[in-house]
N, CA and C of each residue as an Amber inpcrd file, in Angstrom:
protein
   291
  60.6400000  94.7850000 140.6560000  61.6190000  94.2670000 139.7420000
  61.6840000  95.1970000 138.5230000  63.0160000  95.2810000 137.7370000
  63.0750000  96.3070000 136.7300000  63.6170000  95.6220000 135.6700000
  63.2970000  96.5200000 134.9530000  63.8810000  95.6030000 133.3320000
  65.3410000  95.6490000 132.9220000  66.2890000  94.4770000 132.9880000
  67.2490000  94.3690000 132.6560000  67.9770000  95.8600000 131.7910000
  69.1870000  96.2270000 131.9520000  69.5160000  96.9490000 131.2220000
  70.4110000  97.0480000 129.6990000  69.9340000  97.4890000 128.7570000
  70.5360000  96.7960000 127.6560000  72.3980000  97.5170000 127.6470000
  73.4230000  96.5250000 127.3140000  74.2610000  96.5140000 127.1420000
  74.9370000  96.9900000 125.8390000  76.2570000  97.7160000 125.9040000
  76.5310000  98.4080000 124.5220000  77.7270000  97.0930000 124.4860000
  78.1220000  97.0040000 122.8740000  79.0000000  95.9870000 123.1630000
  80.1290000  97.2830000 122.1090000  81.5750000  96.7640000 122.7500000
  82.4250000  97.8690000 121.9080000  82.7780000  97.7160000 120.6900000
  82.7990000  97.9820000 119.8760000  82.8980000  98.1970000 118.3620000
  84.4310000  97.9850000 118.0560000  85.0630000  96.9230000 117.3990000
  86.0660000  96.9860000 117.1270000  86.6910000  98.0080000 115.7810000
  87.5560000  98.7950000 116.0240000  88.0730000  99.4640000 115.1800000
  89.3910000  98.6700000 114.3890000  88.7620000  99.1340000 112.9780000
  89.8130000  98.5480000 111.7720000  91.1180000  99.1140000 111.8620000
  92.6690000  98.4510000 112.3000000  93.6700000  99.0770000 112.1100000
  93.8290000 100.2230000 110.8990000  94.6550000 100.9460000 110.8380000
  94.8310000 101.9170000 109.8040000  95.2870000 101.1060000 108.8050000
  95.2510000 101.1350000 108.0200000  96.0870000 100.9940000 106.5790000
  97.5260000 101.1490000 106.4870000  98.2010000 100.0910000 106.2110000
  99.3790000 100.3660000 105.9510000  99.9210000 100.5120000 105.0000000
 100.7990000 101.9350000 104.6420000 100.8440000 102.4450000 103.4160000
 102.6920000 102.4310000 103.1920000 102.9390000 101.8030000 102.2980000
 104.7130000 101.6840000 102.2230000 105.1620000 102.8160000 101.6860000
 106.3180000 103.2290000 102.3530000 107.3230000 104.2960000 101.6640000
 108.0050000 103.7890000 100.6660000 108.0340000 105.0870000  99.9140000
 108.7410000 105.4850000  98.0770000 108.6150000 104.1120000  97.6350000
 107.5210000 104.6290000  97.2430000 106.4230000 103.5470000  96.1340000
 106.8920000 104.2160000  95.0970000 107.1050000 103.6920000  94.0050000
 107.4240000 103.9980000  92.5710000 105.9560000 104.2880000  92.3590000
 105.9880000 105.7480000  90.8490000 105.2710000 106.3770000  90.5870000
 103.9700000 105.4080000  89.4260000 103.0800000 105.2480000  89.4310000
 102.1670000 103.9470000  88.3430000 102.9960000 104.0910000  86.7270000
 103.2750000 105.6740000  86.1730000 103.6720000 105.5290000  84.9440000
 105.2890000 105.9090000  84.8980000 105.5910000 105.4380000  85.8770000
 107.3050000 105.1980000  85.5690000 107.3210000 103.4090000  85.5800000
 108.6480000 102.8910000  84.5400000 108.8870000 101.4770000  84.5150000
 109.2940000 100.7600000  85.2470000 109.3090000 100.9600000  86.0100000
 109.5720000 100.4260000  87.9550000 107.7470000  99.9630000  88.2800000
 107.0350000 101.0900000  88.0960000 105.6380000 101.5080000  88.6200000
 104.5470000 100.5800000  88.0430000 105.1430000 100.0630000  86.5310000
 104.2210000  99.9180000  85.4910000 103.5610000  98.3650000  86.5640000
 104.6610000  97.3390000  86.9280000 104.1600000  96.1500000  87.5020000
 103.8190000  95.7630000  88.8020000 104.4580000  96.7450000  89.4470000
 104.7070000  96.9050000  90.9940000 103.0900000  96.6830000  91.1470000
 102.7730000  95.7220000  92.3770000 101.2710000  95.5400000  93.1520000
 101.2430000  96.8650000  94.1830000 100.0490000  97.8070000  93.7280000
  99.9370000  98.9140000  94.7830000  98.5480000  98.3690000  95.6900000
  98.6410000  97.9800000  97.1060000  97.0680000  98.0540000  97.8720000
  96.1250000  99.3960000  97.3400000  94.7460000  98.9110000  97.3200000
  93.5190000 100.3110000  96.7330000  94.2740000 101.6240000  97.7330000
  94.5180000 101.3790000  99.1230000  95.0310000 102.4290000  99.6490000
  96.3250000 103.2890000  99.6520000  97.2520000 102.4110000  98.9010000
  98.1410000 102.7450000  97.7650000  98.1720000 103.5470000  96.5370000
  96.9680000 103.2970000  95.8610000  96.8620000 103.5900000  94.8190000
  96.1750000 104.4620000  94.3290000  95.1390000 105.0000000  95.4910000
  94.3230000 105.6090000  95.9000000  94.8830000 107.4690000  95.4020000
  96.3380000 107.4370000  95.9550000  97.2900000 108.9140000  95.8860000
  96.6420000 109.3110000  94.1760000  96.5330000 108.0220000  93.6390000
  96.8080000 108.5710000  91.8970000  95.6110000 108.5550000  91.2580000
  94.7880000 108.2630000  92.1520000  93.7720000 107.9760000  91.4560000
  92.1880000 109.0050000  92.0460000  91.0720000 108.9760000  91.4490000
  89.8190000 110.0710000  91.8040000  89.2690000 109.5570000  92.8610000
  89.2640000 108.0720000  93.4430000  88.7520000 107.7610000  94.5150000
  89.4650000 107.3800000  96.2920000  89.0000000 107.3260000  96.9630000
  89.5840000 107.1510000  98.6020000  90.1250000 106.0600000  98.5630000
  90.9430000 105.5280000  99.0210000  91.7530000 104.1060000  99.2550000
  90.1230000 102.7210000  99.5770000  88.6870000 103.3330000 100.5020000
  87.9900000 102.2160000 101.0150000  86.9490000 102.8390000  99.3620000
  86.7770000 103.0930000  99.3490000  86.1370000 103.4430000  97.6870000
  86.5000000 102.2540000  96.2730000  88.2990000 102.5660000  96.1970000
  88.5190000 101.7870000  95.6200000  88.8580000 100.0140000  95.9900000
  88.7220000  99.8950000  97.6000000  88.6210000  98.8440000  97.6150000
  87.4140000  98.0390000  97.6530000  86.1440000  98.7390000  97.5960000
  84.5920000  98.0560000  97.9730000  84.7500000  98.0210000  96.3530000
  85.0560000  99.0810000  95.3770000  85.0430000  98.7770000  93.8110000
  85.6730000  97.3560000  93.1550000  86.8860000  96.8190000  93.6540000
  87.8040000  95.8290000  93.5040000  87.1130000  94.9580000  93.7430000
  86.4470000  94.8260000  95.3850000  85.7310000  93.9300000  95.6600000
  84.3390000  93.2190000  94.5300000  83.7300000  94.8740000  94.4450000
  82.6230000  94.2620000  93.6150000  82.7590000  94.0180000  91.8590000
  84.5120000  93.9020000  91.4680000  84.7910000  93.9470000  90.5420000
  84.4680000  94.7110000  89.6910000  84.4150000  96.0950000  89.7980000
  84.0960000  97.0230000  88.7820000  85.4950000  97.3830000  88.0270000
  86.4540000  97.0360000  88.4510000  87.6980000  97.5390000  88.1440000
  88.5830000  96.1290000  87.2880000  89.3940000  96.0670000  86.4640000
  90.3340000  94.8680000  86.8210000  91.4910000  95.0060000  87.9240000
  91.8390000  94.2950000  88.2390000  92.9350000  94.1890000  89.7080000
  93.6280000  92.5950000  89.5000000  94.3180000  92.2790000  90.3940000
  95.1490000  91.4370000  90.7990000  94.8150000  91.0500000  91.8710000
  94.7880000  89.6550000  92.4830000  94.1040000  89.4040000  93.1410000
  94.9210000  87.9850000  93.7200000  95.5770000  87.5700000  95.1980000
  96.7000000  86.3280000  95.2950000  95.6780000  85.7720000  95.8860000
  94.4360000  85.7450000  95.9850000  93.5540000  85.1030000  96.6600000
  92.7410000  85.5550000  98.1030000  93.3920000  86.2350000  98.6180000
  93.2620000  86.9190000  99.9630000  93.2790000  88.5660000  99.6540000
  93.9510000  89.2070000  99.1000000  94.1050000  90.8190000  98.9530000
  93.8980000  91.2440000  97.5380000  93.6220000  92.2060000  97.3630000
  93.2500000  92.5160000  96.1520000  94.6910000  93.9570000  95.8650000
  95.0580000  93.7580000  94.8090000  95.7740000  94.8160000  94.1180000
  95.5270000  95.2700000  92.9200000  96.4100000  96.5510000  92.5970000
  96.2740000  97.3000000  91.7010000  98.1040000  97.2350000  90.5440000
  97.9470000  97.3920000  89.2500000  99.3100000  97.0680000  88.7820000
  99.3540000  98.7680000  88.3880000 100.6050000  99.2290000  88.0370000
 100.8660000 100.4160000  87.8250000  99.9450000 100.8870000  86.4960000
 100.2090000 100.0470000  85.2990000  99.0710000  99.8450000  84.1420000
  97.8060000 100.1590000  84.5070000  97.4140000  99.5910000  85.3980000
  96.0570000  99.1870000  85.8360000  95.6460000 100.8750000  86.4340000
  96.3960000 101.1380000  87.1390000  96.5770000 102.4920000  87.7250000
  95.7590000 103.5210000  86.4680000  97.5840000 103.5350000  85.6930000
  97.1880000 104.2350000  84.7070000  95.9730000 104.7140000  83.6840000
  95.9670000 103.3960000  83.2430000  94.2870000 102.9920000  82.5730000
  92.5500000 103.5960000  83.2470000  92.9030000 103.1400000  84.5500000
  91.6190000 103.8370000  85.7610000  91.6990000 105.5590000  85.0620000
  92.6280000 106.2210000  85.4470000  93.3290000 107.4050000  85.3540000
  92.3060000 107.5680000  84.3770000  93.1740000 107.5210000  82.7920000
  92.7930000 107.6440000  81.7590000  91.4390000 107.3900000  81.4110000
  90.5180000 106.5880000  82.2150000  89.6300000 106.1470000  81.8050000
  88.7850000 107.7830000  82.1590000  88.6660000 108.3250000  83.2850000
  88.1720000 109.4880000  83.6990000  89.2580000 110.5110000  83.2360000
  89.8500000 110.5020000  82.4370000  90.2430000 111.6590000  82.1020000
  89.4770000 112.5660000  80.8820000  88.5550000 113.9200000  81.1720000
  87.7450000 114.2130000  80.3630000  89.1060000 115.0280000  79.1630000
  88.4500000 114.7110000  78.1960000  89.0170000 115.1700000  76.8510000
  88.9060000 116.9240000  76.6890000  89.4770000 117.7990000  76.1140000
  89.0590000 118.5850000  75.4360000  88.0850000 118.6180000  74.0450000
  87.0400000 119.7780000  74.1360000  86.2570000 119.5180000  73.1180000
  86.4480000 119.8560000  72.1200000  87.0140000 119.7590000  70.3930000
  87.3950000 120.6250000  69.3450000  86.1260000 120.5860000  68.3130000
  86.1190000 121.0850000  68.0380000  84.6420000 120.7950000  66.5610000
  85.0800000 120.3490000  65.6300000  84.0840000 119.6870000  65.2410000
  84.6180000 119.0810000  63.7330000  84.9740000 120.5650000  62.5520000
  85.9860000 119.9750000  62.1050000  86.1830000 120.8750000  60.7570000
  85.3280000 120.7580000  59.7200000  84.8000000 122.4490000  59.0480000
  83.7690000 121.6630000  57.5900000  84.0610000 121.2100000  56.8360000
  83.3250000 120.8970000  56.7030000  83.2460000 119.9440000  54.9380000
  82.6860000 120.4760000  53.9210000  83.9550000 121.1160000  53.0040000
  83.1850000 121.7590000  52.2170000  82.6610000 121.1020000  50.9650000
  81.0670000 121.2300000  50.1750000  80.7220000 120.7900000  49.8070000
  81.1100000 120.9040000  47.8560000
């Protein structure tokens, strides 16, 4: 007698993402309110569409949220943006004494 053989079971794969055509831009006034999905929003922003959605999830971000999906507002966009946007460095001017 031999030992049963272990079985693979198949791995369901996550549909792709569905991403809508001519999405208004986050800082045009069309853009500013419009709900973009993380994989939406993803184009404008430093992170991957599943990046920014495990972030949403664990609320590191603010988002919009109808109970079931999580979104992004064009503002909201923007703000992320800005938040990582590094500055230029100038020196302080002296002070003369």
């Amino acid at each position: 007698m031999t030992a049963p053989q272990a079985t693979k079971t198949a791995r369901r794969k996550r549909p792709a993402p569905r991403i809508r055509e001519n999405l208004p831009a986050p800082n045009t006034p069309e853009g500013q309110l419009f709900h973009y999905t993380p994989y939406e929003a993803a184009q404008w922003t430093p992170y991957s569409g599943r990046t920014l959605a495990d972030k949403l999830a664990r609320r590191e971000f603010d988002f919009v949220s109808n109970g079931r999906d999580n979104y992004l507002t064009g503002a909201q966009i923007v703000a992320l943006v800005e938040r990582h946007t590094v500055k230029p460095f100038t020196k302080p001017a002296r002070v003369a004494a």
